[in-house]
Amino acid sequence: MIKITDLKADKIKDCRGKWTIEAEINGTKGAAPGGTSKGIYEAKEIDVEDALLLINGSLKEKFMGREFTQESFDNELKKTDESQDFSNIGGNTSTALSFAFFNHGFALKKSSFPFPLVNIFGGGKHGGFSDIQEFLIMPHEAKSFAEAFETSRQFYNAFKSLAEKRGPVGRNIEGAVTANIRQEDVFDMLLKVAEDMPAKIGIDAASSELWNGEKYVYKNSGTELDNGEQVDFMKEIAETYNLFYAEDPFDQDDFTGFSELKKKIGRRTLVCGDDLTVTNAERLKMALDKDAVNAMIVKPNQIGSVTLALKAVEVAKSAGVINVMSHRSGETSDSTIARLAVNWETPIIKIGLADTDIAKMNELVRLWNLAEKPEMAKL
Ligand code: 2PG
Ligand code: MG
């Protein structure tokens, strides 16, 4: 139990330059991240100035002097909100407070560390020419988190050098390389770098952003695919490039598409829900009924609290679904997700190489040094 003796909030900037909420409980901070390619079933955010008025006013009054566990604190936030999706007090308000509470009581409980799944080349809503939002790598042979971090960075540098030989390159909000390179060539370049630096390759197609209600529209490659063609396309790239991970290969409402693809590639590839499952135990159960996923993105701000995210994580674990802790594209130096990943034993953490994500990587290096007999997750 933690007695609340101080509770307040102020605003800080995220890596996109947007204001977000940084809450503070008994001197410990927690900040809400924000998404850019958000799912429609996520917890709703409210205006930051309104959130600050709320936290520093009625929420402070409500919580001060009382004792809570993480669960009772988060339940009280949910009860105060009275909606299904945090549209009254805001999922950003509740996440910042829930993170601050978690960080205040944090103690390292586990010693199995997640493999970083790192965004190397990107596009979509995060900026860049690519239709596929993220091309990811996971240094699966690393023996320590520091080694995994080092390999990821070297991989990024080597990939960037290859890209620079072909023309101008940039960097998007997640720190991923951007360049006008065809997606087939990006895969080939990733495979080339992986010959020297062992890593598995994956994608986040962020397909809800490609879906126009009838077709998946790949603007830069000039193609439009219907549902069946999207299944074939995803299967083809998974097989050709030996993908171990495919996130959001279909729109957020298309459980059937996920399930058809999982039937075809699920034995060798993680078919991962993000906008589909939104860290929501109920949405995950719907996905399980349809046998739609074998991995799930865990973004606590999609559901609005640590406790609600843990619920989904537990449902996933008991169904044998791999939990993938994840950053958002709008991050601050808050490193709560690094601590959650270790204590919840998510075997993967999806992350970028923007400075705000380096903070989380560094936190994992520090936790490794604190842990008793740390080891990389078994995957
Ligand atoms: C995603 C995330 C993080 P956003 O789609 O998985 O990479 O992006 O935070 O913009 O939803
Ligand atoms: Mg995603």
CSV table of C-alpha atoms and ligand atoms in Angstrom, one decimal:
chain,number,residue,atom,x,y,z
A,1,MET,CA,0.0,0.0,0.0
A,2,ILE,CA,1.2,3.5,-0.8
A,3,LYS,CA,-0.2,6.6,0.9
A,4,ILE,CA,-0.6,9.5,-1.4
A,5,THR,CA,1.0,12.5,0.2
A,6,ASP,CA,1.5,14.5,-3.0
A,7,LEU,CA,-0.1,14.4,-6.4
A,8,LYS,CA,0.3,16.8,-9.2
A,9,ALA,CA,1.0,17.2,-13.0
A,10,ASP,CA,2.6,19.5,-15.4
A,11,LYS,CA,3.1,19.4,-19.2
A,12,ILE,CA,6.3,18.3,-21.1
A,13,LYS,CA,7.0,17.9,-24.8
A,14,ASP,CA,7.1,14.5,-26.5
A,15,CYS,CA,9.5,13.7,-29.4
A,16,ARG,CA,7.0,15.0,-31.9
A,17,GLY,CA,6.9,18.4,-30.3
A,18,LYS,CA,3.5,17.9,-28.8
A,19,TRP,CA,2.7,18.7,-25.1
A,20,THR,CA,1.8,15.7,-23.0
A,21,ILE,CA,1.1,15.1,-19.3
A,22,GLU,CA,3.8,14.4,-16.7
A,23,ALA,CA,2.2,13.4,-13.4
A,24,GLU,CA,4.0,13.2,-10.1
A,25,ILE,CA,3.0,11.1,-7.1
A,26,ASN,CA,5.0,11.5,-3.8
A,27,GLY,CA,7.9,12.9,-5.9
A,28,THR,CA,8.0,10.2,-8.5
A,29,LYS,CA,7.1,11.0,-12.1
A,30,GLY,CA,5.3,9.2,-15.0
A,31,ALA,CA,4.5,10.6,-18.4
A,32,ALA,CA,1.8,9.6,-21.0
A,33,PRO,CA,3.1,8.8,-24.5
A,34,GLY,CA,1.0,9.4,-27.5
A,35,GLY,CA,0.3,7.6,-30.8
A,36,THR,CA,0.3,8.9,-34.3
A,37,SER,CA,-1.2,5.8,-36.1
A,38,LYS,CA,-3.8,5.2,-33.4
A,39,GLY,CA,-6.4,2.5,-33.4
A,40,ILE,CA,-10.1,3.5,-33.2
A,41,TYR,CA,-10.6,1.2,-30.2
A,42,GLU,CA,-7.9,2.9,-28.0
A,43,ALA,CA,-8.6,4.8,-24.8
A,44,LYS,CA,-9.4,8.4,-25.7
A,45,GLU,CA,-7.1,11.3,-24.9
A,46,ILE,CA,-8.3,14.7,-23.6
A,47,ASP,CA,-6.7,18.1,-24.1
A,48,VAL,CA,-3.5,18.5,-22.0
A,49,GLU,CA,-4.6,21.8,-20.4
A,50,ASP,CA,-7.9,20.2,-19.4
A,51,ALA,CA,-6.0,17.2,-18.0
A,52,LEU,CA,-3.8,19.4,-15.9
A,53,LEU,CA,-6.7,21.3,-14.4
A,54,LEU,CA,-8.3,18.0,-13.6
A,55,ILE,CA,-5.3,16.4,-12.0
A,56,ASN,CA,-4.2,19.4,-10.0
A,57,GLY,CA,-7.8,20.0,-9.0
A,58,SER,CA,-10.4,17.4,-8.4
A,59,LEU,CA,-8.2,14.3,-8.8
A,60,LYS,CA,-5.7,15.6,-6.3
A,61,GLU,CA,-8.5,16.3,-3.8
A,62,LYS,CA,-9.9,12.8,-4.4
A,63,PHE,CA,-6.6,10.9,-3.9
A,64,MET,CA,-4.7,12.9,-1.3
A,65,GLY,CA,-4.2,11.2,2.1
A,66,ARG,CA,-5.6,7.8,1.0
A,67,GLU,CA,-3.8,4.5,0.7
A,68,PHE,CA,-3.8,2.4,-2.5
A,69,THR,CA,-2.3,-0.6,-4.2
A,70,GLN,CA,-1.7,-0.3,-7.9
A,71,GLU,CA,-4.9,-2.1,-8.6
A,72,SER,CA,-7.1,0.0,-6.3
A,73,PHE,CA,-5.5,3.2,-7.6
A,74,ASP,CA,-6.1,2.3,-11.2
A,75,ASN,CA,-9.7,1.0,-10.4
A,76,GLU,CA,-10.4,4.3,-8.7
A,77,LEU,CA,-9.3,6.2,-11.9
A,78,LYS,CA,-11.5,3.9,-14.0
A,79,LYS,CA,-14.5,4.4,-11.6
A,80,THR,CA,-14.0,8.2,-11.6
A,81,ASP,CA,-14.0,8.2,-15.4
A,82,GLU,CA,-17.4,6.4,-15.7
A,83,SER,CA,-16.9,5.7,-19.5
A,84,GLN,CA,-15.8,2.6,-21.5
A,85,ASP,CA,-12.8,4.3,-23.1
A,86,PHE,CA,-11.6,7.0,-20.6
A,87,SER,CA,-13.3,9.7,-22.7
A,88,ASN,CA,-14.1,11.7,-19.5
A,89,ILE,CA,-10.9,12.0,-17.6
A,90,GLY,CA,-8.7,10.9,-20.6
A,91,GLY,CA,-6.6,7.9,-21.2
A,92,ASN,CA,-3.6,10.2,-21.2
A,93,THR,CA,-4.5,11.5,-17.7
A,94,SER,CA,-5.0,8.0,-16.3
A,95,THR,CA,-1.8,6.6,-17.9
A,96,ALA,CA,0.4,9.4,-16.6
A,97,LEU,CA,-1.0,8.9,-13.1
A,98,SER,CA,-0.9,5.1,-13.3
A,99,PHE,CA,2.7,5.2,-14.5
A,100,ALA,CA,3.7,7.6,-11.7
A,101,PHE,CA,2.1,5.3,-9.1
A,102,PHE,CA,3.9,2.3,-10.6
A,103,ASN,CA,7.2,4.0,-10.7
A,104,HIS,CA,6.9,5.1,-7.1
A,105,GLY,CA,6.4,1.6,-5.9
A,106,PHE,CA,8.7,0.0,-8.4
A,107,ALA,CA,10.9,-2.9,-7.4
A,108,LEU,CA,12.6,-5.2,-9.9
A,109,LYS,CA,10.9,-8.6,-9.6
A,110,LYS,CA,12.2,-10.7,-12.5
A,111,SER,CA,15.4,-11.4,-14.3
A,112,SER,CA,14.4,-12.4,-17.8
A,113,PHE,CA,15.0,-9.5,-20.2
A,114,PRO,CA,13.1,-8.7,-23.5
A,115,PHE,CA,14.8,-8.7,-26.9
A,116,PRO,CA,14.5,-5.3,-28.5
A,117,LEU,CA,12.5,-5.3,-31.7
A,118,VAL,CA,14.0,-2.2,-33.3
A,119,ASN,CA,12.5,0.1,-36.0
A,120,ILE,CA,15.3,0.5,-38.6
A,121,PHE,CA,13.5,1.9,-41.7
A,122,GLY,CA,10.1,3.6,-41.7
A,123,GLY,CA,7.4,5.5,-43.4
A,124,GLY,CA,3.6,5.7,-43.2
A,125,LYS,CA,2.2,8.2,-40.7
A,126,HIS,CA,5.6,8.4,-38.9
A,127,GLY,CA,7.2,10.1,-41.9
A,128,GLY,CA,9.1,8.7,-44.9
A,129,PHE,CA,8.3,7.3,-48.4
A,130,SER,CA,7.5,3.7,-47.4
A,131,ASP,CA,3.9,2.4,-47.3
A,132,ILE,CA,4.9,-0.2,-44.7
A,133,GLN,CA,5.2,1.8,-41.5
A,134,GLU,CA,8.1,-0.1,-39.9
A,135,PHE,CA,10.8,-2.5,-41.0
A,136,LEU,CA,12.1,-4.0,-37.7
A,137,ILE,CA,15.0,-6.2,-36.6
A,138,MET,CA,15.5,-8.3,-33.5
A,139,PRO,CA,19.1,-9.3,-32.5
A,140,HIS,CA,18.1,-12.7,-31.4
A,141,GLU,CA,21.5,-14.1,-30.7
A,142,ALA,CA,22.4,-11.4,-28.1
A,143,LYS,CA,23.5,-12.8,-24.7
A,144,SER,CA,22.8,-9.7,-22.7
A,145,PHE,CA,20.6,-6.6,-23.1
A,146,ALA,CA,23.7,-4.4,-23.6
A,147,GLU,CA,24.8,-6.7,-26.5
A,148,ALA,CA,21.3,-6.6,-28.0
A,149,PHE,CA,21.4,-2.8,-27.8
A,150,GLU,CA,24.9,-2.6,-29.3
A,151,THR,CA,23.9,-4.9,-32.2
A,152,SER,CA,20.8,-2.9,-32.9
A,153,ARG,CA,22.7,0.3,-33.1
A,154,GLN,CA,25.4,-1.2,-35.3
A,155,PHE,CA,22.7,-2.7,-37.5
A,156,TYR,CA,21.1,0.7,-37.9
A,157,ASN,CA,24.4,2.4,-38.8
A,158,ALA,CA,25.2,-0.3,-41.4
A,159,PHE,CA,21.8,-0.1,-42.9
A,160,LYS,CA,22.0,3.7,-43.0
A,161,SER,CA,25.3,3.5,-44.8
A,162,LEU,CA,23.8,1.2,-47.4
A,163,ALA,CA,20.9,3.5,-47.9
A,164,GLU,CA,23.1,6.6,-48.2
A,165,LYS,CA,24.8,5.0,-51.2
A,166,ARG,CA,21.5,5.1,-53.0
A,167,GLY,CA,20.6,8.7,-52.3
A,168,PRO,CA,19.5,11.1,-49.6
A,169,VAL,CA,18.3,9.7,-46.3
A,170,GLY,CA,16.3,11.2,-43.4
A,171,ARG,CA,15.1,10.2,-40.0
A,172,ASN,CA,11.4,10.0,-38.9
A,173,ILE,CA,9.7,10.5,-35.5
A,174,GLU,CA,10.7,7.1,-34.3
A,175,GLY,CA,14.3,7.7,-35.4
A,176,ALA,CA,14.0,5.2,-38.3
A,177,VAL,CA,15.9,5.8,-41.5
A,178,THR,CA,13.7,7.2,-44.3
A,179,ALA,CA,14.6,7.2,-48.0
A,180,ASN,CA,12.9,6.7,-51.3
A,181,ILE,CA,13.8,3.0,-51.7
A,182,ARG,CA,11.4,0.3,-53.0
A,183,GLN,CA,10.2,-2.1,-50.2
A,184,GLU,CA,11.7,-5.1,-52.0
A,185,ASP,CA,15.1,-3.4,-51.9
A,186,VAL,CA,14.7,-2.5,-48.2
A,187,PHE,CA,14.1,-6.2,-47.4
A,188,ASP,CA,17.2,-7.1,-49.4
A,189,MET,CA,19.3,-4.5,-47.7
A,190,LEU,CA,18.1,-5.7,-44.2
A,191,LEU,CA,19.0,-9.3,-45.2
A,192,LYS,CA,22.4,-8.2,-46.4
A,193,VAL,CA,23.2,-6.4,-43.1
A,194,ALA,CA,21.9,-9.5,-41.2
A,195,GLU,CA,24.6,-11.6,-42.8
A,196,ASP,CA,27.2,-9.9,-40.6
A,197,MET,CA,25.0,-9.0,-37.7
A,198,PRO,CA,22.6,-11.8,-36.8
A,199,ALA,CA,19.1,-10.5,-36.5
A,200,LYS,CA,15.6,-11.6,-37.4
A,201,ILE,CA,13.4,-9.4,-39.6
A,202,GLY,CA,9.9,-8.2,-39.1
A,203,ILE,CA,7.4,-5.5,-40.1
A,204,ASP,CA,4.6,-3.3,-38.7
A,205,ALA,CA,2.4,-2.8,-41.7
A,206,ALA,CA,0.0,-0.6,-39.7
A,207,SER,CA,-2.6,-1.7,-42.2
A,208,SER,CA,-5.5,0.3,-40.6
A,209,GLU,CA,-3.8,3.3,-42.2
A,210,LEU,CA,-3.6,1.6,-45.6
A,211,TRP,CA,-7.2,0.4,-45.6
A,212,ASN,CA,-9.7,2.7,-47.4
A,213,GLY,CA,-12.8,0.7,-46.6
A,214,GLU,CA,-12.4,-1.4,-49.8
A,215,LYS,CA,-8.7,-1.9,-50.5
A,216,TYR,CA,-5.3,-1.7,-49.0
A,217,VAL,CA,-3.7,1.3,-50.8
A,218,TYR,CA,0.1,1.2,-51.2
A,219,LYS,CA,0.6,4.8,-52.6
A,220,ASN,CA,4.3,4.7,-53.1
A,221,SER,CA,4.4,1.3,-54.8
A,222,GLY,CA,1.3,2.2,-56.7
A,223,THR,CA,-0.7,-0.9,-55.9
A,224,GLU,CA,-4.2,-1.5,-54.4
A,225,LEU,CA,-5.0,-4.9,-52.9
A,226,ASP,CA,-8.3,-6.4,-51.9
A,227,ASN,CA,-8.6,-8.7,-48.8
A,228,GLY,CA,-7.5,-11.8,-50.6
A,229,GLU,CA,-4.6,-10.1,-52.3
A,230,GLN,CA,-3.5,-8.7,-49.0
A,231,VAL,CA,-3.4,-12.2,-47.5
A,232,ASP,CA,-1.3,-13.4,-50.5
A,233,PHE,CA,1.0,-10.3,-50.4
A,234,MET,CA,1.7,-10.8,-46.6
A,235,LYS,CA,2.3,-14.5,-47.1
A,236,GLU,CA,4.6,-13.8,-50.0
A,237,ILE,CA,6.8,-11.3,-48.2
A,238,ALA,CA,6.8,-13.4,-45.0
A,239,GLU,CA,8.1,-16.4,-47.0
A,240,THR,CA,10.5,-14.5,-49.4
A,241,TYR,CA,12.2,-12.5,-46.6
A,242,ASN,CA,11.8,-15.1,-43.8
A,243,LEU,CA,9.9,-12.7,-41.6
A,244,PHE,CA,9.6,-13.8,-38.0
A,245,TYR,CA,7.1,-11.0,-37.1
A,246,ALA,CA,4.2,-9.3,-38.9
A,247,GLU,CA,2.3,-6.7,-37.0
A,248,ASP,CA,-1.1,-5.4,-38.1
A,249,PRO,CA,-1.1,-7.1,-41.5
A,250,PHE,CA,-4.8,-6.2,-41.7
A,251,ASP,CA,-7.2,-3.5,-40.7
A,252,GLN,CA,-8.3,-3.2,-37.0
A,253,ASP,CA,-11.7,-4.7,-37.7
A,254,ASP,CA,-10.5,-7.6,-39.9
A,255,PHE,CA,-10.2,-10.5,-37.5
A,256,THR,CA,-10.8,-12.9,-40.5
A,257,GLY,CA,-7.8,-11.5,-42.5
A,258,PHE,CA,-5.5,-12.0,-39.4
A,259,SER,CA,-6.9,-15.5,-38.9
A,260,GLU,CA,-6.4,-16.5,-42.6
A,261,LEU,CA,-2.9,-15.3,-42.6
A,262,LYS,CA,-2.1,-17.0,-39.2
A,263,LYS,CA,-3.3,-20.3,-40.7
A,264,LYS,CA,-0.8,-19.8,-43.6
A,265,ILE,CA,2.3,-18.4,-41.8
A,266,GLY,CA,1.6,-18.7,-38.1
A,267,ARG,CA,3.9,-21.7,-37.4
A,268,ARG,CA,7.0,-19.7,-38.3
A,269,THR,CA,5.9,-16.1,-38.0
A,270,LEU,CA,4.4,-14.0,-35.1
A,271,VAL,CA,1.1,-12.6,-36.4
A,272,CYS,CA,0.8,-9.7,-34.0
A,273,GLY,CA,-2.2,-7.5,-33.2
A,274,ASP,CA,-1.8,-3.8,-32.3
A,275,ASP,CA,-4.8,-1.7,-33.5
A,276,LEU,CA,-6.7,-5.0,-33.6
A,277,THR,CA,-6.3,-5.8,-29.9
A,278,VAL,CA,-5.4,-2.4,-28.3
A,279,THR,CA,-4.0,-4.0,-25.1
A,280,ASN,CA,-7.7,-4.8,-24.3
A,281,ALA,CA,-8.4,-8.2,-22.7
A,282,GLU,CA,-11.9,-8.2,-24.3
A,283,ARG,CA,-10.5,-7.5,-27.8
A,284,LEU,CA,-7.8,-10.1,-27.3
A,285,LYS,CA,-10.5,-12.6,-26.4
A,286,MET,CA,-12.3,-11.8,-29.6
A,287,ALA,CA,-9.0,-12.4,-31.5
A,288,LEU,CA,-8.5,-15.7,-29.7
A,289,ASP,CA,-12.0,-16.9,-30.6
A,290,LYS,CA,-11.1,-16.3,-34.2
A,291,ASP,CA,-7.6,-17.7,-33.8
A,292,ALA,CA,-6.3,-14.5,-35.2
A,293,VAL,CA,-3.0,-13.8,-33.5
A,294,ASN,CA,-0.1,-15.5,-31.8
A,295,ALA,CA,1.4,-12.2,-30.5
A,296,MET,CA,0.0,-9.0,-29.0
A,297,ILE,CA,1.4,-5.5,-28.7
A,298,VAL,CA,1.2,-4.1,-25.1
A,299,LYS,CA,0.8,-0.3,-25.0
A,300,PRO,CA,-0.6,0.6,-21.6
A,301,ASN,CA,-1.9,4.0,-22.9
A,302,GLN,CA,-4.1,2.1,-25.4
A,303,ILE,CA,-6.2,0.9,-22.4
A,304,GLY,CA,-5.4,3.7,-19.9
A,305,SER,CA,-3.7,2.0,-16.9
A,306,VAL,CA,-1.1,-0.4,-15.7
A,307,THR,CA,-3.7,-2.7,-14.2
A,308,LEU,CA,-5.9,-2.9,-17.3
A,309,ALA,CA,-2.8,-3.6,-19.5
A,310,LEU,CA,-1.7,-6.3,-17.1
A,311,LYS,CA,-5.1,-8.0,-17.5
A,312,ALA,CA,-4.6,-8.3,-21.3
A,313,VAL,CA,-1.0,-9.5,-20.7
A,314,GLU,CA,-2.3,-12.2,-18.4
A,315,VAL,CA,-5.0,-13.3,-20.9
A,316,ALA,CA,-2.3,-13.5,-23.6
A,317,LYS,CA,0.1,-15.5,-21.4
A,318,SER,CA,-2.5,-18.1,-20.5
A,319,ALA,CA,-3.3,-18.5,-24.2
A,320,GLY,CA,0.3,-18.8,-25.3
A,321,VAL,CA,0.2,-15.5,-27.1
A,322,ILE,CA,3.6,-13.7,-27.1
A,323,ASN,CA,3.4,-10.3,-25.4
A,324,VAL,CA,5.3,-7.5,-27.1
A,325,MET,CA,5.8,-4.4,-24.9
A,326,SER,CA,5.8,-1.4,-27.1
A,327,HIS,CA,6.7,2.3,-27.2
A,328,ARG,CA,4.5,4.8,-29.0
A,329,SER,CA,5.6,7.1,-31.8
A,330,GLY,CA,5.2,10.1,-29.4
A,331,GLU,CA,7.5,9.3,-26.5
A,332,THR,CA,9.2,11.2,-23.7
A,333,SER,CA,12.2,10.1,-21.7
A,334,ASP,CA,9.7,8.3,-19.4
A,335,SER,CA,11.0,4.7,-19.1
A,336,THR,CA,8.1,3.0,-17.4
A,337,ILE,CA,7.6,0.5,-20.2
A,338,ALA,CA,11.1,-0.8,-19.7
A,339,ARG,CA,10.3,-1.6,-16.1
A,340,LEU,CA,7.0,-3.2,-17.0
A,341,ALA,CA,8.6,-5.3,-19.7
A,342,VAL,CA,10.9,-7.0,-17.1
A,343,ASN,CA,8.4,-7.3,-14.3
A,344,TRP,CA,5.8,-8.8,-16.7
A,345,GLU,CA,8.3,-10.9,-18.5
A,346,THR,CA,7.3,-9.8,-22.0
A,347,PRO,CA,10.0,-11.5,-24.1
A,348,ILE,CA,10.1,-8.7,-26.7
A,349,ILE,CA,10.1,-4.9,-26.4
A,350,LYS,CA,9.3,-2.9,-29.6
A,351,ILE,CA,11.3,0.3,-29.7
A,352,GLY,CA,13.1,2.8,-31.9
A,353,LEU,CA,16.4,4.6,-31.8
A,354,ALA,CA,15.1,8.1,-31.2
A,355,ASP,CA,16.7,9.7,-28.1
A,356,THR,CA,13.5,9.2,-26.1
A,357,ASP,CA,13.8,5.4,-26.7
A,358,ILE,CA,17.5,5.4,-25.9
A,359,ALA,CA,16.3,6.4,-22.4
A,360,LYS,CA,14.3,3.1,-22.2
A,361,MET,CA,17.1,1.0,-23.6
A,362,ASN,CA,19.5,2.5,-21.0
A,363,GLU,CA,17.0,1.8,-18.3
A,364,LEU,CA,17.0,-1.9,-19.4
A,365,VAL,CA,20.8,-1.9,-19.3
A,366,ARG,CA,20.7,-0.5,-15.7
A,367,LEU,CA,18.0,-3.0,-14.7
A,368,TRP,CA,20.2,-5.8,-16.1
A,369,ASN,CA,23.0,-4.7,-13.8
A,370,LEU,CA,20.7,-4.7,-10.8
A,371,ALA,CA,19.1,-8.1,-11.5
A,372,GLU,CA,20.2,-11.3,-9.9
A,373,LYS,CA,21.3,-13.7,-12.7
A,374,PRO,CA,19.8,-11.8,-15.6
A,375,GLU,CA,19.3,-13.6,-18.8
A,376,MET,CA,17.7,-12.9,-22.2
A,377,ALA,CA,14.1,-14.2,-22.6
A,378,LYS,CA,13.5,-17.6,-24.1
A,379,LEU,CA,11.7,-17.2,-27.4
B,1,2PG,C1,2.7,1.3,-33.8
B,1,2PG,C2,3.3,2.5,-33.0
B,1,2PG,C3,4.6,2.4,-32.4
B,1,2PG,P1,2.0,4.7,-33.0
B,1,2PG,O1,2.0,1.5,-34.7
B,1,2PG,O2,3.0,0.2,-33.4
B,1,2PG,O3,5.6,2.1,-33.4
B,1,2PG,O4,3.0,3.7,-33.6
B,1,2PG,O5,2.4,5.0,-31.6
B,1,2PG,O6,2.0,5.9,-33.9
B,1,2PG,O7,0.6,4.0,-33.0
B,2,MG,MG,1.7,-1.0,-34.7
